[in-house]
Amino acid sequence: MTADTKWNARRRRAIQSVFQTDISQPTPYSTPSIRFPEQGSPFGGPLVQTPQKGVDAQFFLSPENNQHAAQQTRFGRSWHVVTSRITLPNSVTAEDSFGSLPSSQNVEDEAFREALRDVLDPATRLPLAAHTEDILAWHTQQVRLHFVSHVLPLLAVCDGYSDQTQALLGNIRTLEAAHRQYLWGLSLIIRAMEEEDAELALIKFQRDLHALVGNSMSDALMDALRSALGQSIKTVLGVSTTDQVPKHGKKIPEPPVKIDKARKELHQLVESLCKVGYGGEKFQILFAELLDGIMIAYIRETFAGVWEPNDDLKIRSRIAGRIRVQPKCIRELLDWVENQYARLAVEVTSRLGVGIRVAWSDVSKWKEIAIGRLAALRIDELFDIVISWPDSEGGIDDLRYAITTPQRRLQLTDAFSATLQKRLLHAGRSTLDILRTYISMIRTFHKLDHSRVLLDRVAYSLQLYLCTREDTVRIIVTGLLANQEEVNTEARNTKLVELVELLLQDSNQYQNERQDEDFDDLDWTPAPVDAGTNYRRRKSEDVIGTLISALGSPEVFIKEFQSIIGERLLSEQTGFKQEVGVLDLLKKRFGESSLQACDVMIKDIQDSARLDGVIHRGAVNHPDKVNRDWTIHARILSRLYWPEVGEERFLLPPDVTEMQKMYETIFEHLKPSRKIKWLNHLGQATVELELEDRTISEQVHTYEAAVINAFSEENSSTWTFDDLYTKLEMDEDLLTAALDFWERKHVLRRLPDNSYVVIERLSDAEQPSSLHVTQPSTAAVDLAPSTPRKAKSGISEKEKEKRQVYWQFIVGMLTNSSPAMPLGQISMMMKMLIADGFPWSNEELQEFLGEKIVDGELEIVGGKYKLVKK
């Protein structure tokens, strides 16, 4: 107690001892009021009306009325004594400047205690006092006014601090100082009350005060509180407090000492907030939002990209029987929710003191929410999980455990379909990449959902897109016909070699799949509730069957398979073990009758080798008909069973034509009911060129051999294009291709007058040459793709009709849609408009448009094609 305070106390006691009165009483004993105020009128105010004579005047002067006035006066003096002691000080500018609390000696005098008893219990002590007030309500009201007038401005100053931590601490210190003043006055009042009544009064006052403080929380304070709480909660729950997201599986846990320190600071902060009234509804909502966001952040930081296979899952599944076994990530997440997340929630809510209790049912709900959040993360990662299969099997295990409702299954399929459109089904991805991703999808979704309902939903758009790619079927067939040794080689970059192993694995499984139901299957389960009407359960992945079904119909696959296997059978390949094995496996899927043509094709090749030997022996036995070495071989094909290969006619050298006629004669003698039709443009020949400074030996097509043979004739070292066209009667495209081939081999050179000359010496290309062409040694039929069949005119009537249809489409586009289009736009429009698909590449289309420019139908201006105005 200061010296000034002691002096004031002594002076007050001295005055009271002399004058026997309290200086704080507003009305002296010697001047009692003529009448006490009416109910609701102010104390000590003027009379409302002048008293009348008679009964009223007698009433004022009676002894009973004097007692009323005395008790009313006493209540007024007591009220003044109490309120003057607990009146709150005014605030100035500093945070803690509400004034120091008065000393207990200043309030512990007997006069104050008597006045407080009169104010608290006027009904008993002053029963004749008509006008009384509730001192607790008066104190509560002055607290409200003081808070609004003096505390809120200081809190606004604190909110303006640039440092959020300082702003939060400033708010708390300001409210703590105010609370000390508010509770000090209340403590003086409740001292004279019964213990139970005092406790109830304190609880009610604190509830009202906390409601007042809680509803005054500003946005700046909420932001500061969000920042401070978020940092502490993240540290306690093991979430990164920086903006940098850790790499997959690279998260480093915080040391236990740091976690314990953050937990202690969080407890202290919550307790301080509750004491000053910031632990109300707004704080509870903020805390719930922070917990919800931190759960999402923890799941993404801890489990994003963690897809390692659960090696022990199968073992535990067999032990547990039909009980669902939790994958590793699910177990870790649920353990975190129970032992970290729920623990923190209990610690914080228990300090709020508002009756909030965390029950076990709440923890169970949090676990369900956490599993749903992990499922959402895995759905976002599903495309990457598919690409990384089978190394990402753990991610599929998590999804399989979490995706249990039709709503979540629908969410998965919708999200994955959108990701497919964005990341896979566009022109920037090759058909090989799309097919390889589709294979991973089939295997991944089979692991996720054996019913294949989810796969059927997401694969529809991919199947439609694959039908627009012209090389889809060829890549699938080529992959099936690949060698098993190519699986781990660079051939993966160009072939779908995965199909080889899948074909061998699925061949035995597919036979069991053809049964509709297994009535003795003890693991049978009903169809999913979201399955379609045409649902059919499959036990195995059946990757190949799913790929083939994506092509629309098996006939499309079988037709392309016949074409590719025909190319292989007519190549220089000696053995066809791989082709025969693949054919046998495909027969199990499609049946013998569907692949009968392939059987005939293989039989033709086998019979051709045997029949060619017989014909050669017959030619040796007739030396009179063969006047030189017999160097021709042929493969005889059944026309009705082989794919259409077209026909191009041109003249062969006379000696080759003579051998062909001899071959026909012997063949018709052996097979009287059959005749041979030569496909010269598909044959091959071995050419040896002896030039002055080099010798060249090449395996070429027969039309290339026929062209170079024309230069071997006497006085024929130089030919023009028109002369060769007249002599050989060869299609312009084939002739152009042959001349270009020999130019690339540096055998022929094109002169400025559009004539061609043989290059005898590389150093001197202008000198005349002499060349010797050996007799063509082979006339085998070959369907090699280097033959310029596609995108060339004059090959067949069918091809000419197609080209005419394409030209009509182009004319229509340039007439009706846009007068000028670039090459890429024309190609895209053709693929969209032509129902059967547009098989040409951009290069083939450009060559076709170039022909129309030469013909005067088109012109190119600024990189765009336009119709020529006529």
mmCIF file of N, CA and C in Angstrom, residues 811-819:
data_model
loop_
_atom_site.group_PDB
_atom_site.id
_atom_site.type_symbol
_atom_site.label_atom_id
_atom_site.label_comp_id
_atom_site.label_asym_id
_atom_site.label_seq_id
_atom_site.Cartn_x
_atom_site.Cartn_y
_atom_site.Cartn_z
ATOM 1 N N VAL A 811 -13.009 -31.140 -101.694
ATOM 2 C CA VAL A 811 -13.650 -30.064 -102.454
ATOM 3 C C VAL A 811 -14.823 -29.482 -101.665
ATOM 4 N N GLY A 812 -15.607 -30.354 -101.032
ATOM 5 C CA GLY A 812 -16.735 -29.870 -100.234
ATOM 6 C C GLY A 812 -16.288 -29.020 -99.064
ATOM 7 N N MET A 813 -15.202 -29.417 -98.387
ATOM 8 C CA MET A 813 -14.707 -28.631 -97.256
ATOM 9 C C MET A 813 -14.214 -27.266 -97.702
ATOM 10 N N LEU A 814 -13.451 -27.223 -98.805
ATOM 11 C CA LEU A 814 -12.901 -25.956 -99.277
ATOM 12 C C LEU A 814 -13.973 -25.068 -99.909
ATOM 13 N N THR A 815 -15.112 -25.640 -100.241
ATOM 14 C CA THR A 815 -16.194 -24.855 -100.823
ATOM 15 C C THR A 815 -17.147 -24.343 -99.759
ATOM 16 N N ASN A 816 -17.504 -25.201 -98.804
ATOM 17 C CA ASN A 816 -18.568 -24.865 -97.846
ATOM 18 C C ASN A 816 -18.041 -24.420 -96.484
ATOM 19 N N SER A 817 -16.938 -24.997 -96.034
ATOM 20 C CA SER A 817 -16.455 -24.707 -94.689
ATOM 21 C C SER A 817 -15.519 -23.509 -94.672
ATOM 22 N N SER A 818 -14.425 -23.600 -95.389
ATOM 23 C CA SER A 818 -13.432 -22.521 -95.405
ATOM 24 C C SER A 818 -12.747 -22.538 -96.761
ATOM 25 N N PRO A 819 -12.512 -21.375 -97.375
ATOM 26 C CA PRO A 819 -11.896 -21.355 -98.711
ATOM 27 C C PRO A 819 -10.435 -21.766 -98.704
#
